[in-house]
Coordinates of C-alpha atoms in Angstrom, one line a residue:
Chain J
M1 CA 26.2 8.8 4.5
S2 CA 22.4 10.3 4.0
V3 CA 20.1 10.9 1.2
I4 CA 20.4 14.7 1.7
Q5 CA 24.2 14.8 1.5
E6 CA 23.9 12.6 -1.5
L7 CA 21.6 15.1 -3.1
S8 CA 23.5 18.1 -2.1
R9 CA 26.7 17.1 -3.1
G10 CA 25.7 15.0 -6.6
K11 CA 28.0 12.1 -6.0
Q12 CA 28.4 9.8 -8.5
A13 CA 27.7 6.2 -8.0
G14 CA 30.1 3.4 -8.0
A15 CA 33.5 3.6 -10.5
V16 CA 33.6 4.3 -14.1
R17 CA 33.1 1.0 -16.4
K18 CA 34.5 1.4 -20.0
K19 CA 31.7 -0.8 -21.2
G20 CA 28.2 0.2 -21.2
D21 CA 25.3 -2.4 -19.5
G22 CA 22.5 -0.6 -21.0
R23 CA 20.4 -3.8 -21.4
W24 CA 21.2 -5.2 -18.1
A25 CA 20.3 -1.9 -16.6
L26 CA 16.8 -1.7 -18.2
L27 CA 16.3 -5.5 -17.1
F28 CA 17.2 -4.6 -13.2
L29 CA 15.5 -1.6 -13.3
A30 CA 12.2 -3.0 -15.4
P31 CA 10.1 -3.1 -11.9
W32 CA 11.2 0.4 -10.9
F33 CA 10.7 1.9 -14.1
V34 CA 7.1 0.5 -14.3
G35 CA 6.4 1.6 -10.7
L36 CA 7.7 5.4 -11.5
A37 CA 5.4 5.4 -14.7
L38 CA 2.5 4.0 -13.0
I39 CA 2.6 4.8 -9.4
T40 CA 4.6 7.8 -9.0
A41 CA 5.1 10.0 -12.0
G42 CA 2.0 9.1 -13.8
P43 CA -0.2 10.1 -10.6
M44 CA 1.6 12.8 -9.8
G45 CA 0.7 14.6 -13.2
A46 CA -2.6 13.2 -13.0
S47 CA -3.1 15.0 -9.7
L48 CA -1.6 18.0 -11.0
Y49 CA -4.3 18.0 -13.7
L50 CA -7.1 17.2 -11.1
S51 CA -6.2 20.1 -8.9
F52 CA -7.2 22.3 -12.1
T53 CA -10.7 20.6 -12.0
D54 CA -13.9 19.8 -10.2
Y55 CA -13.8 16.1 -9.9
D56 CA -16.2 13.8 -7.6
L57 CA -14.9 10.7 -8.9
L58 CA -18.4 9.6 -10.2
S59 CA -18.8 12.4 -13.3
A60 CA -15.7 13.6 -15.6
P61 CA -13.6 15.9 -14.3
E62 CA -14.2 19.7 -15.6
W63 CA -11.9 22.1 -15.8
V64 CA -12.2 25.2 -13.5
G65 CA -8.7 26.6 -13.7
L66 CA -7.4 28.2 -10.7
E67 CA -10.5 28.1 -8.9
N68 CA -9.7 25.0 -6.1
Y69 CA -6.5 27.2 -5.4
T70 CA -8.1 30.5 -5.0
R71 CA -10.8 28.8 -2.9
M72 CA -8.3 27.4 -0.2
F73 CA -7.8 31.0 0.6
D74 CA -11.2 31.6 1.3
D75 CA -11.8 28.6 3.4
P76 CA -11.5 29.2 7.0
R77 CA -11.3 25.5 7.7
F78 CA -8.3 25.2 5.4
L79 CA -6.7 28.3 6.8
Q80 CA -7.0 26.7 10.2
S81 CA -5.7 23.5 9.1
L82 CA -2.7 25.3 8.2
G83 CA -2.2 27.0 11.3
V84 CA -2.6 24.1 13.4
T85 CA -0.2 22.1 11.3
F86 CA 2.4 25.1 11.6
T87 CA 1.7 25.3 15.2
Y88 CA 2.6 21.5 15.7
V89 CA 5.4 21.2 13.4
F90 CA 7.4 24.4 14.9
V91 CA 6.9 23.5 18.1
S92 CA 7.1 19.8 18.2
V93 CA 10.0 19.1 16.0
P94 CA 12.3 21.8 17.8
L95 CA 11.7 20.4 21.1
Q96 CA 11.8 16.7 19.6
L97 CA 15.4 17.4 18.1
A98 CA 16.4 19.1 21.4
A99 CA 15.5 16.0 23.6
A100 CA 17.2 13.8 20.9
L101 CA 20.2 15.7 21.2
G102 CA 20.5 16.3 24.8
L103 CA 20.1 12.3 25.4
A104 CA 22.5 11.5 22.7
L105 CA 25.2 13.5 24.2
L106 CA 24.3 11.9 27.8
L107 CA 24.8 8.8 26.1
D108 CA 27.7 9.2 24.1
K109 CA 31.0 7.3 24.4
G110 CA 30.8 3.7 25.1
M111 CA 29.2 4.2 28.6
R112 CA 27.8 1.3 30.5
G113 CA 24.1 0.2 29.6
L114 CA 24.2 2.5 26.3
A115 CA 22.9 -0.4 24.0
L116 CA 19.9 -1.0 27.0
Y117 CA 19.5 2.9 27.2
R118 CA 19.3 3.4 23.3
S119 CA 16.5 0.6 22.8
V120 CA 14.5 2.0 25.5
Y121 CA 14.6 5.6 24.5
Y122 CA 14.0 4.1 20.8
L123 CA 11.2 1.8 21.1
P124 CA 8.7 4.7 21.0
S125 CA 9.6 5.7 17.9
L126 CA 8.7 2.6 16.4
L127 CA 5.3 2.5 18.0
G128 CA 4.5 6.1 17.8
G129 CA 2.7 6.0 14.4
S130 CA 0.5 3.1 15.1
V131 CA -3.2 3.2 15.9
A132 CA -2.9 1.3 19.4
I133 CA -0.7 4.4 20.6
A134 CA -3.2 6.9 19.4
I135 CA -6.1 5.1 21.2
L136 CA -3.3 5.1 24.5
W137 CA -2.8 8.8 24.1
R138 CA -6.7 9.3 23.9
Q139 CA -7.0 7.6 27.2
I140 CA -4.3 8.8 29.1
F141 CA -5.0 12.6 28.1
G142 CA -8.8 12.2 28.6
A143 CA -10.8 13.5 31.4
D144 CA -10.3 10.2 33.7
G145 CA -7.2 9.5 32.0
L146 CA -3.9 8.4 33.3
V147 CA -2.3 11.9 33.2
N148 CA -5.2 13.4 35.4
Q149 CA -5.2 10.3 37.7
V150 CA -1.4 11.1 38.5
L151 CA -2.1 14.7 38.9
A152 CA -5.0 13.9 41.3
L153 CA -2.4 12.2 43.7
F154 CA -0.9 15.5 44.1
G155 CA -4.2 17.1 44.5
I156 CA -4.6 18.7 41.1
Q157 CA -7.9 18.7 39.3
G158 CA -6.9 17.7 36.0
Q159 CA -9.3 18.1 32.8
G160 CA -10.0 16.4 29.5
W161 CA -7.1 17.3 27.5
V162 CA -8.2 16.0 24.4
S163 CA -11.6 17.3 24.5
H164 CA -10.3 21.1 25.4
P165 CA -9.9 23.1 22.4
D166 CA -6.4 24.8 24.0
Y167 CA -5.0 21.7 25.3
A168 CA -5.8 18.9 22.4
L169 CA -2.9 20.0 20.0
G170 CA -0.3 19.9 22.6
T171 CA -1.1 16.2 23.5
L172 CA -0.5 15.6 19.7
M173 CA 2.7 17.6 20.0
A174 CA 3.9 15.6 23.1
L175 CA 3.3 12.3 21.1
N176 CA 5.6 13.7 18.6
V177 CA 8.3 14.7 21.0
W178 CA 8.0 11.3 22.8
T179 CA 9.2 10.0 19.6
F180 CA 12.7 11.5 19.7
G181 CA 14.6 8.0 19.6
A182 CA 14.7 8.0 16.0
P183 CA 17.0 11.1 15.4
M184 CA 18.6 10.2 18.7
V185 CA 20.2 7.1 17.1
I186 CA 21.2 9.1 14.3
F187 CA 23.0 11.7 16.3
L188 CA 24.6 9.1 18.3
A189 CA 25.9 7.3 15.2
G190 CA 27.0 11.2 14.2
L191 CA 29.0 11.6 17.3
R192 CA 30.8 8.3 17.0
Q193 CA 32.1 9.7 13.9
I194 CA 34.0 12.8 15.4
P195 CA 37.6 11.5 15.8
Q196 CA 38.5 11.3 19.3
M197 CA 42.1 13.0 18.7
Y198 CA 40.2 16.3 18.0
Y199 CA 39.1 16.1 21.8
E200 CA 42.7 14.7 22.8
A201 CA 44.4 17.6 21.1
A202 CA 42.0 19.9 22.6
A203 CA 42.5 18.6 26.2
I204 CA 46.1 19.3 25.6
D205 CA 45.8 22.7 24.6
G206 CA 43.9 23.2 27.8
A207 CA 40.5 23.5 26.7
S208 CA 37.6 23.1 29.0
R209 CA 34.8 20.4 28.4
W210 CA 32.4 23.3 27.4
R211 CA 34.8 24.6 25.3
Q212 CA 35.5 21.3 23.5
F213 CA 31.6 21.0 23.2
R214 CA 31.1 24.4 21.6
S215 CA 34.4 24.2 19.3
I216 CA 34.0 20.5 18.5
T217 CA 31.1 19.0 18.7
V218 CA 28.6 21.2 17.6
P219 CA 30.6 22.4 14.5
L220 CA 30.8 18.6 13.5
L221 CA 27.4 17.4 14.1
T222 CA 25.8 20.4 12.1
P223 CA 25.7 18.1 9.3
I224 CA 23.5 15.7 11.4
I225 CA 21.5 18.1 12.9
F226 CA 20.8 19.4 9.6
F227 CA 19.9 16.1 8.3
N228 CA 17.6 15.8 11.2
L229 CA 15.9 18.6 11.0
V230 CA 15.0 18.2 6.9
L231 CA 13.7 14.7 7.8
Q232 CA 11.7 15.3 11.3
L233 CA 10.0 18.4 9.4
I234 CA 9.2 16.9 6.4
E235 CA 7.8 13.9 8.3
A236 CA 6.0 16.1 10.7
F237 CA 3.7 18.0 8.0
Q238 CA 2.5 14.3 7.1
S239 CA 1.2 13.5 10.3
F240 CA -2.1 12.0 10.1
T241 CA -2.7 8.7 12.0
R242 CA -2.5 10.4 15.6
A243 CA -5.0 13.3 14.7
F244 CA -7.4 11.1 13.0
V245 CA -7.5 8.7 15.9
V246 CA -7.3 11.4 19.0
S247 CA -10.0 13.4 17.5
G248 CA -12.3 10.4 16.4
G249 CA -11.7 11.3 12.6
N250 CA -13.2 15.1 12.5
G251 CA -10.1 17.2 13.9
G252 CA -12.0 18.2 16.6
P253 CA -12.4 20.1 19.2
S254 CA -13.5 22.9 17.2
D255 CA -11.0 21.9 14.7
S256 CA -7.9 22.1 17.1
T257 CA -6.4 18.9 15.8
L258 CA -7.5 19.6 12.1
L259 CA -3.9 18.8 10.9
Y260 CA -3.3 19.4 7.1
T261 CA -3.2 16.0 6.0
L262 CA -6.8 15.1 7.7
Y263 CA -8.1 18.1 6.3
L264 CA -7.0 16.8 3.1
Y265 CA -8.4 13.4 3.8
L266 CA -11.8 14.6 4.8
K267 CA -12.2 16.8 1.8
G268 CA -11.0 14.1 -0.8
F269 CA -12.2 11.0 0.5
G270 CA -14.9 12.4 2.9
S271 CA -16.9 14.9 0.6
L272 CA -15.5 13.5 -2.4
D273 CA -14.2 16.9 -3.5
M274 CA -11.0 15.3 -5.6
G275 CA -10.4 18.6 -7.1
Y276 CA -9.4 20.5 -4.1
A277 CA -8.0 17.6 -2.2
S278 CA -5.3 17.4 -5.1
A279 CA -4.9 21.0 -5.0
M280 CA -4.2 21.0 -1.3
A281 CA -1.8 18.1 -2.3
W282 CA 0.4 20.2 -4.6
F283 CA 0.3 22.8 -2.0
L284 CA 1.4 20.7 0.4
L285 CA 4.1 19.6 -1.9
L286 CA 5.0 23.4 -2.6
I287 CA 5.0 24.0 1.2
I288 CA 7.4 20.8 1.9
G289 CA 9.6 21.7 -1.2
G290 CA 10.0 25.2 -0.3
M291 CA 11.0 24.8 3.2
T292 CA 13.6 21.9 2.2
V293 CA 15.1 24.5 -0.4
V294 CA 15.0 27.3 2.5
N295 CA 16.6 24.8 4.9
F296 CA 19.5 23.9 2.0
L297 CA 20.1 27.4 1.5
A298 CA 20.3 28.7 5.0
S299 CA 22.5 25.5 5.8
K300 CA 25.1 27.3 3.9
Y301 CA 25.4 29.7 6.8
W302 CA 25.6 27.2 9.7
V303 CA 26.4 23.7 8.3
F304 CA 30.2 22.9 8.8
Y305 CA 31.4 20.2 6.4
D306 CA 34.7 18.7 7.7
D307 CA 36.0 17.7 4.2
Chain Q
M1 CA 34.7 4.3 9.9
T2 CA 36.3 1.1 10.1
D3 CA 37.8 -0.5 13.6
A4 CA 41.2 0.1 12.1
S5 CA 41.4 3.4 11.8
T6 CA 39.7 4.6 15.0
T7 CA 42.1 2.6 16.9
A8 CA 45.2 4.3 15.1
Q9 CA 43.4 7.9 15.6
T10 CA 43.1 6.9 19.5
T11 CA 46.8 5.3 20.2
T12 CA 48.7 7.8 18.6
P13 CA 48.1 10.7 20.9
T14 CA 48.0 9.0 24.0
A15 CA 51.5 8.1 23.4
V16 CA 52.5 11.9 23.0
R17 CA 50.6 13.1 26.0
P18 CA 52.6 14.0 28.9
P19 CA 51.2 11.6 31.8
S20 CA 50.7 14.4 34.4
D21 CA 47.9 15.9 32.0
T22 CA 45.0 16.6 34.5
A23 CA 43.0 18.6 32.1
S24 CA 41.5 15.5 30.4
G25 CA 40.9 14.0 33.7
T26 CA 37.5 16.2 33.8
R27 CA 36.5 14.7 30.6
R28 CA 34.0 11.5 30.4
A29 CA 36.0 8.5 30.4
G30 CA 35.8 7.2 26.6
P31 CA 36.7 4.0 24.9
G32 CA 40.1 5.4 23.8
D33 CA 40.9 6.6 27.5
R34 CA 43.3 4.0 28.8
R35 CA 45.3 6.0 31.2
P36 CA 45.3 4.0 34.6
T37 CA 42.4 5.8 36.9
A38 CA 44.8 5.4 40.1
V39 CA 46.5 8.4 38.8
R40 CA 43.5 10.5 39.5
P41 CA 43.7 12.4 43.0
H42 CA 41.1 10.2 45.2
G43 CA 38.6 12.8 45.8
R44 CA 38.1 13.5 42.2
R45 CA 37.4 9.7 41.3
V46 CA 34.7 9.5 44.2
R47 CA 33.1 12.9 42.7
A48 CA 33.1 10.9 39.3
R49 CA 31.6 7.9 40.5
V50 CA 28.8 9.8 42.0
G51 CA 28.3 11.6 39.1
S52 CA 28.1 8.7 37.2
V53 CA 25.7 6.9 39.8
L54 CA 23.4 10.1 39.5
K55 CA 23.6 10.1 35.6
H56 CA 22.5 6.6 35.6
A57 CA 19.6 6.9 38.1
G58 CA 18.8 10.1 35.9
L59 CA 18.8 8.0 32.5
I60 CA 16.9 5.1 34.2
A61 CA 14.1 7.5 35.7
F62 CA 13.5 9.1 32.5
G63 CA 13.3 5.8 30.4
F64 CA 10.4 4.7 33.2
V65 CA 8.7 7.7 32.7
M66 CA 9.0 7.3 29.2
L67 CA 8.1 3.6 28.8
Y68 CA 5.1 4.1 31.6
P69 CA 2.4 4.8 29.4
L70 CA 3.0 1.3 27.4
L71 CA 3.5 -0.4 30.9
W72 CA 0.4 1.0 32.1
M73 CA -1.6 -0.1 29.0
L74 CA -0.2 -3.7 29.6
A75 CA -1.4 -3.5 33.0
S76 CA -4.7 -2.2 32.4
S77 CA -5.6 -4.3 29.7
F78 CA -5.9 -7.2 32.6
K79 CA -7.9 -4.9 34.7
P80 CA -11.7 -4.8 35.0
N81 CA -12.8 -1.3 33.2
A82 CA -13.9 0.3 36.5
L83 CA -10.3 -0.1 37.9
I84 CA -8.8 1.3 34.6
F85 CA -10.2 4.8 35.5
R86 CA -9.0 4.8 39.1
E87 CA -5.5 2.7 39.6
P88 CA -2.6 4.8 38.2
G89 CA -0.3 2.0 39.3
L90 CA 1.1 -0.8 37.3
I91 CA -0.2 -3.7 39.5
P92 CA -3.8 -4.8 39.1
T93 CA -5.7 -5.5 42.3
D94 CA -7.9 -7.7 40.5
I95 CA -6.4 -9.5 37.2
D96 CA -9.5 -10.5 34.6
L97 CA -8.6 -11.8 31.0
S98 CA -12.3 -11.3 29.9
N99 CA -10.7 -7.7 28.3
Y100 CA -9.1 -10.3 26.0
T101 CA -12.0 -12.7 25.1
D102 CA -14.0 -10.0 24.8
G103 CA -11.9 -8.0 22.6
W104 CA -11.0 -10.9 20.2
N105 CA -14.7 -11.0 19.6
A106 CA -16.1 -7.5 19.9
L107 CA -16.1 -6.7 16.1
L108 CA -17.9 -8.2 12.9
H109 CA -14.9 -10.8 12.5
P110 CA -12.9 -12.4 15.5
F111 CA -9.7 -10.4 15.6
S112 CA -7.6 -13.4 14.1
H113 CA -9.3 -12.5 11.1
Y114 CA -7.8 -9.0 11.0
L115 CA -4.6 -10.4 11.9
I116 CA -4.3 -12.8 9.2
N117 CA -5.2 -9.8 6.6
S118 CA -2.3 -7.7 8.1
A119 CA -0.3 -10.8 8.0
L120 CA -0.9 -11.3 4.2
V121 CA 0.0 -7.6 3.4
V122 CA 3.0 -7.5 5.3
L123 CA 4.1 -10.9 3.3
G124 CA 3.2 -9.5 -0.1
S125 CA 5.1 -6.1 0.8
L126 CA 8.1 -8.0 2.1
L127 CA 8.5 -10.1 -1.1
G128 CA 8.2 -7.0 -3.1
N129 CA 10.5 -4.8 -1.5
L130 CA 13.4 -7.3 -1.0
L131 CA 13.0 -8.6 -4.8
S132 CA 12.3 -5.2 -6.5
C133 CA 14.5 -2.7 -4.6
S134 CA 17.6 -5.1 -4.7
L135 CA 17.2 -5.4 -8.5
A136 CA 17.0 -1.6 -8.9
A137 CA 19.7 -1.1 -6.3
Y138 CA 22.2 -3.5 -8.0
A139 CA 21.4 -1.3 -11.3
F140 CA 22.6 1.7 -9.6
A141 CA 25.4 0.3 -7.9
R142 CA 27.1 -1.9 -10.3
L143 CA 25.6 -1.0 -13.7
E144 CA 27.0 1.7 -16.0
F145 CA 24.0 3.0 -18.4
R146 CA 23.2 6.2 -19.8
G147 CA 21.2 8.6 -17.9
K148 CA 22.2 7.0 -14.5
R149 CA 22.9 9.9 -12.8
L150 CA 19.7 11.4 -13.7
W151 CA 17.4 8.4 -12.8
F152 CA 19.4 8.0 -9.2
A153 CA 18.4 11.7 -8.5
V154 CA 15.0 10.9 -9.3
M155 CA 14.8 7.8 -7.1
L156 CA 16.2 9.8 -4.2
M157 CA 13.6 12.6 -5.0
S158 CA 10.7 10.2 -4.9
I159 CA 11.9 9.2 -1.4
M160 CA 10.4 12.5 -0.1
L161 CA 7.3 12.7 -2.2
P162 CA 4.3 12.8 0.2
I163 CA 2.0 10.1 -0.7
H164 CA -1.1 12.8 -1.0
V165 CA 0.5 13.7 -4.1
V166 CA -0.6 10.7 -5.5
I167 CA -2.8 9.2 -3.5
V168 CA -6.1 10.5 -5.7
P169 CA -5.0 9.5 -9.0
Q170 CA -4.0 5.9 -7.6
Y171 CA -7.4 5.7 -6.3
V172 CA -9.0 6.3 -9.4
L173 CA -6.5 4.1 -11.0
F174 CA -7.1 1.0 -8.8
S175 CA -10.8 1.3 -8.8
Q176 CA -10.8 1.1 -12.2
L177 CA -8.9 -2.2 -12.2
E178 CA -11.4 -3.2 -9.4
W179 CA -8.6 -3.9 -6.9
I180 CA -10.4 -1.6 -4.2
N181 CA -11.0 -3.9 -1.0
T182 CA -8.3 -6.0 -2.3
F183 CA -4.6 -6.3 -1.0
L184 CA -3.4 -5.5 -4.3
P185 CA -3.1 -1.6 -4.2
L186 CA -0.9 -2.0 -1.0
I187 CA 1.2 -4.9 -2.5
V188 CA 1.7 -4.1 -6.2
P189 CA 3.6 -0.9 -5.5
K190 CA 6.2 -2.7 -3.4
L191 CA 6.6 -5.1 -6.2
L192 CA 7.4 -2.1 -8.4
A193 CA 10.0 -0.9 -5.8
T194 CA 8.2 2.4 -5.2
D195 CA 9.9 2.2 -1.4
A196 CA 12.9 3.7 -2.6
F197 CA 14.3 4.6 0.7
F198 CA 15.2 0.7 0.6
I199 CA 16.4 1.1 -3.2
F200 CA 19.2 3.7 -1.5
L201 CA 19.9 1.8 1.6
M202 CA 20.8 -1.4 -0.2
V203 CA 22.7 0.7 -3.1
Q204 CA 24.9 2.2 0.0
F205 CA 25.3 -1.5 1.1
F206 CA 26.3 -2.9 -2.4
R207 CA 29.2 -0.2 -2.9
G208 CA 30.5 -1.6 0.0
I209 CA 30.9 -4.9 -1.4
P210 CA 34.8 -5.0 -3.1
R211 CA 34.6 -5.0 -6.8
E212 CA 37.1 -7.6 -7.5
L213 CA 34.6 -10.3 -6.4
D214 CA 32.0 -9.5 -9.3
E215 CA 35.2 -8.8 -11.5
A216 CA 36.4 -12.5 -10.7
A217 CA 32.9 -13.8 -11.2
T218 CA 33.0 -12.0 -14.8
L219 CA 36.0 -13.7 -15.6
D220 CA 34.7 -16.8 -14.5
G221 CA 32.0 -16.2 -17.1
C222 CA 29.2 -15.1 -14.7
N223 CA 26.8 -12.6 -16.1
H224 CA 25.1 -9.8 -13.9
L225 CA 22.1 -11.9 -13.1
R226 CA 24.3 -14.6 -11.7
I227 CA 26.7 -12.0 -9.5
Y228 CA 23.5 -10.4 -8.5
L229 CA 22.0 -14.0 -7.4
Q230 CA 25.3 -15.4 -6.0
I231 CA 27.6 -12.7 -4.7
M232 CA 25.5 -9.6 -4.2
L233 CA 22.2 -11.1 -2.4
P234 CA 24.2 -13.5 0.0
L235 CA 26.7 -10.9 1.0
S236 CA 23.9 -8.4 1.7
M237 CA 21.8 -10.2 4.3
P238 CA 22.2 -7.3 6.8
A239 CA 21.2 -4.7 4.6
L240 CA 18.0 -7.1 3.4
A241 CA 17.1 -8.1 6.9
T242 CA 17.2 -4.0 7.8
T243 CA 14.7 -3.8 4.6
A244 CA 12.6 -6.7 5.9
I245 CA 12.4 -5.8 9.4
F246 CA 11.7 -1.9 8.2
T247 CA 8.8 -3.2 5.6
F248 CA 7.3 -5.4 8.3
I249 CA 6.9 -2.3 11.0
W250 CA 5.7 -0.1 8.5
T251 CA 3.0 -2.1 6.8
W252 CA 1.9 -3.3 10.1
N253 CA 1.4 0.3 11.4
D254 CA 0.3 1.9 8.1
F255 CA -3.2 3.4 8.5
F256 CA -3.4 6.0 5.9
S257 CA -3.3 3.7 2.6
Q258 CA -5.2 1.0 4.5
L259 CA -8.1 3.1 5.1
I260 CA -8.5 4.4 1.8
F261 CA -8.0 0.9 -0.3
L262 CA -9.9 -1.0 2.3
T263 CA -13.5 -0.7 3.2
R264 CA -15.1 -3.6 3.7
P265 CA -15.2 -5.1 6.9
E266 CA -14.0 -8.6 6.0
M267 CA -10.8 -6.9 4.2
Y268 CA -9.9 -4.7 7.4
T269 CA -6.4 -5.1 8.5
V270 CA -5.8 -4.7 12.3
P271 CA -5.1 -0.8 12.2
I272 CA -8.2 -0.2 10.7
A273 CA -10.2 -3.0 12.7
L274 CA -8.7 -1.1 16.0
R275 CA -10.1 2.2 14.6
T276 CA -13.4 0.8 13.9
F277 CA -13.8 -0.7 17.6
V278 CA -12.6 2.8 18.9
D279 CA -15.8 4.3 17.2
S280 CA -17.7 1.8 17.6
T281 CA -17.2 1.4 21.7
G282 CA -16.6 4.7 22.4
E283 CA -15.2 5.2 25.5
S284 CA -17.4 2.4 27.3
S285 CA -14.8 -0.7 26.9
W286 CA -11.2 0.7 27.4
G287 CA -10.3 -2.7 28.5
S288 CA -10.6 -4.5 25.7
L289 CA -9.8 -1.8 23.5
F290 CA -6.3 -1.8 25.1
A291 CA -6.1 -5.7 25.1
M292 CA -6.6 -5.7 21.2
S293 CA -4.1 -2.6 21.3
I294 CA -1.5 -5.1 23.0
V295 CA -2.2 -7.6 20.8
S296 CA -1.5 -5.3 17.4
L297 CA 1.5 -4.0 19.0
I298 CA 3.2 -7.8 20.1
P299 CA 4.2 -8.5 16.2
V300 CA 6.4 -5.0 16.2
F301 CA 7.5 -5.5 19.5
I302 CA 8.8 -8.9 18.4
A303 CA 10.4 -7.3 15.4
F304 CA 12.3 -4.6 17.7
L305 CA 13.9 -7.5 19.9
F306 CA 15.1 -9.5 17.4
G307 CA 16.0 -6.9 15.1
Q308 CA 17.5 -4.0 17.0
K309 CA 21.0 -4.3 15.5
Y310 CA 19.9 -3.8 12.0
L311 CA 17.4 -1.2 12.8
V312 CA 20.0 0.8 14.7
K313 CA 22.2 0.5 12.0
G314 CA 19.6 0.7 9.2
I315 CA 18.4 4.2 10.7
A316 CA 22.0 5.4 11.6
T317 CA 23.0 4.9 7.7
T318 CA 19.7 6.2 6.1
G319 CA 17.9 8.1 8.8
I320 CA 14.7 6.2 8.3
K321 CA 12.4 5.6 11.3

């Protein structure tokens, strides 16, 4: 069903044919092979090389060994961006998934208006990554923004949320939680896959609804929870647009919204420290890859596969 | 998965269930639950009705709160600037269309210029993804060749690769080709099937098309190119539509790569123009900023309205956003 299940199970594609189609395959895959070489694998290798050099685009790269990597851990802004990103990811993703799962459970099983609710909750996921929504966020959490206007109706004096170092990151996390619709749709599809007869059999045995939820829904949904978790973590680590627009491009106030990719962009395309930016990119790949591997290893203990 | 199997599953146990079974009465009514409701005691039915009304009220209220910022932005785009900071409500006390005319002409070029640029990038990306990804998908779904498993795994892993790992060398490559400030760095990669998500999506779909069809075509003397063109593509409209809609929305919203490859104002796309707008006007003209933000969201919203079915199916089968 999903990329992750394909990868973890190593399913073979298609049935086996006796006759090979090597030439045809070369023809059909030609654009993809060229893209893989020139746009993906080639640049990957090049950026690994650049990460060991000092490079400013203008003069030739100069080999510096591991210096970029050691510099990162003496760079307070890098450490700050790492901390900001981990907070952002590990607070907002669980909240987003909890909202997605909660709503999916409420919407399950052919209730009236399901399609409409699903659309309404899903819409923010489509718009959430755009500059327009980031602009909106900057206004509604501003000093005179919508949030404070509403608070004022209740006699509460709000403050400039996006301009306060303690709250600015929270507004970005709120934006991430707001886009819970996409994982919710995946949960809905997963719930639909659970055969109705399990519930009926449990009901005959006198299981309560809570017991059915705990012993049927949760175990059978763990592969979907796992899939959503991996996907949303990977995506959250790469959040860029919202931090860029809400902070005006600098990760402020006081670097409180300096997400990892924003700092990478500022280093590479702002101060043309391309070697350092490449090292940061590879470190990011290491974090995401490592996290995904840990997720897969841990999944053996809590993810349940039916077949 | 198929309709036939689900009905089979839901009808068989109904037959063996004792009619006096009340334990399942507390369960939410499901599609397979065809027991007449009159069997239930009256009080319980009323309670279920009240619960359902409360649940719907809660869901509607929650949806309203979620969409409120969007609705408020739409309403505010018609309000004079001073009112945006005073009115949390949706109905403007004073309607003003000047936000749209001011915003349209606030930057170096009229906003239509940026809309056309975005449309060109989207069009190129659409053609690129539809063509190159379906070709690759055909190979993975229907052809046998050496190293197929390995290449398939490589393709799947490339889906997860963060763009940051390749962006610096790509920038160097494209600037040596003198492609910076053209749309080529945004379109050519799509022609080379680098959006591997869509390869995967189409492989999944192609695998579901009965092999008997291509076997019959092969007997009739069709080669793979004709099978691809005359059997697979016409039968894969849902997958192609899903690809088209997601490519449209992602490319339209894309900010990072457009920010890097487009630096001359006449090449700006809508997201970059909007960002320049925020930086140049700061906090002074929220009205026209909102108006242009609304303009930028309209195409996505239309794609959403007409493509919902494909969007929902697409994320459900591949987990994309």
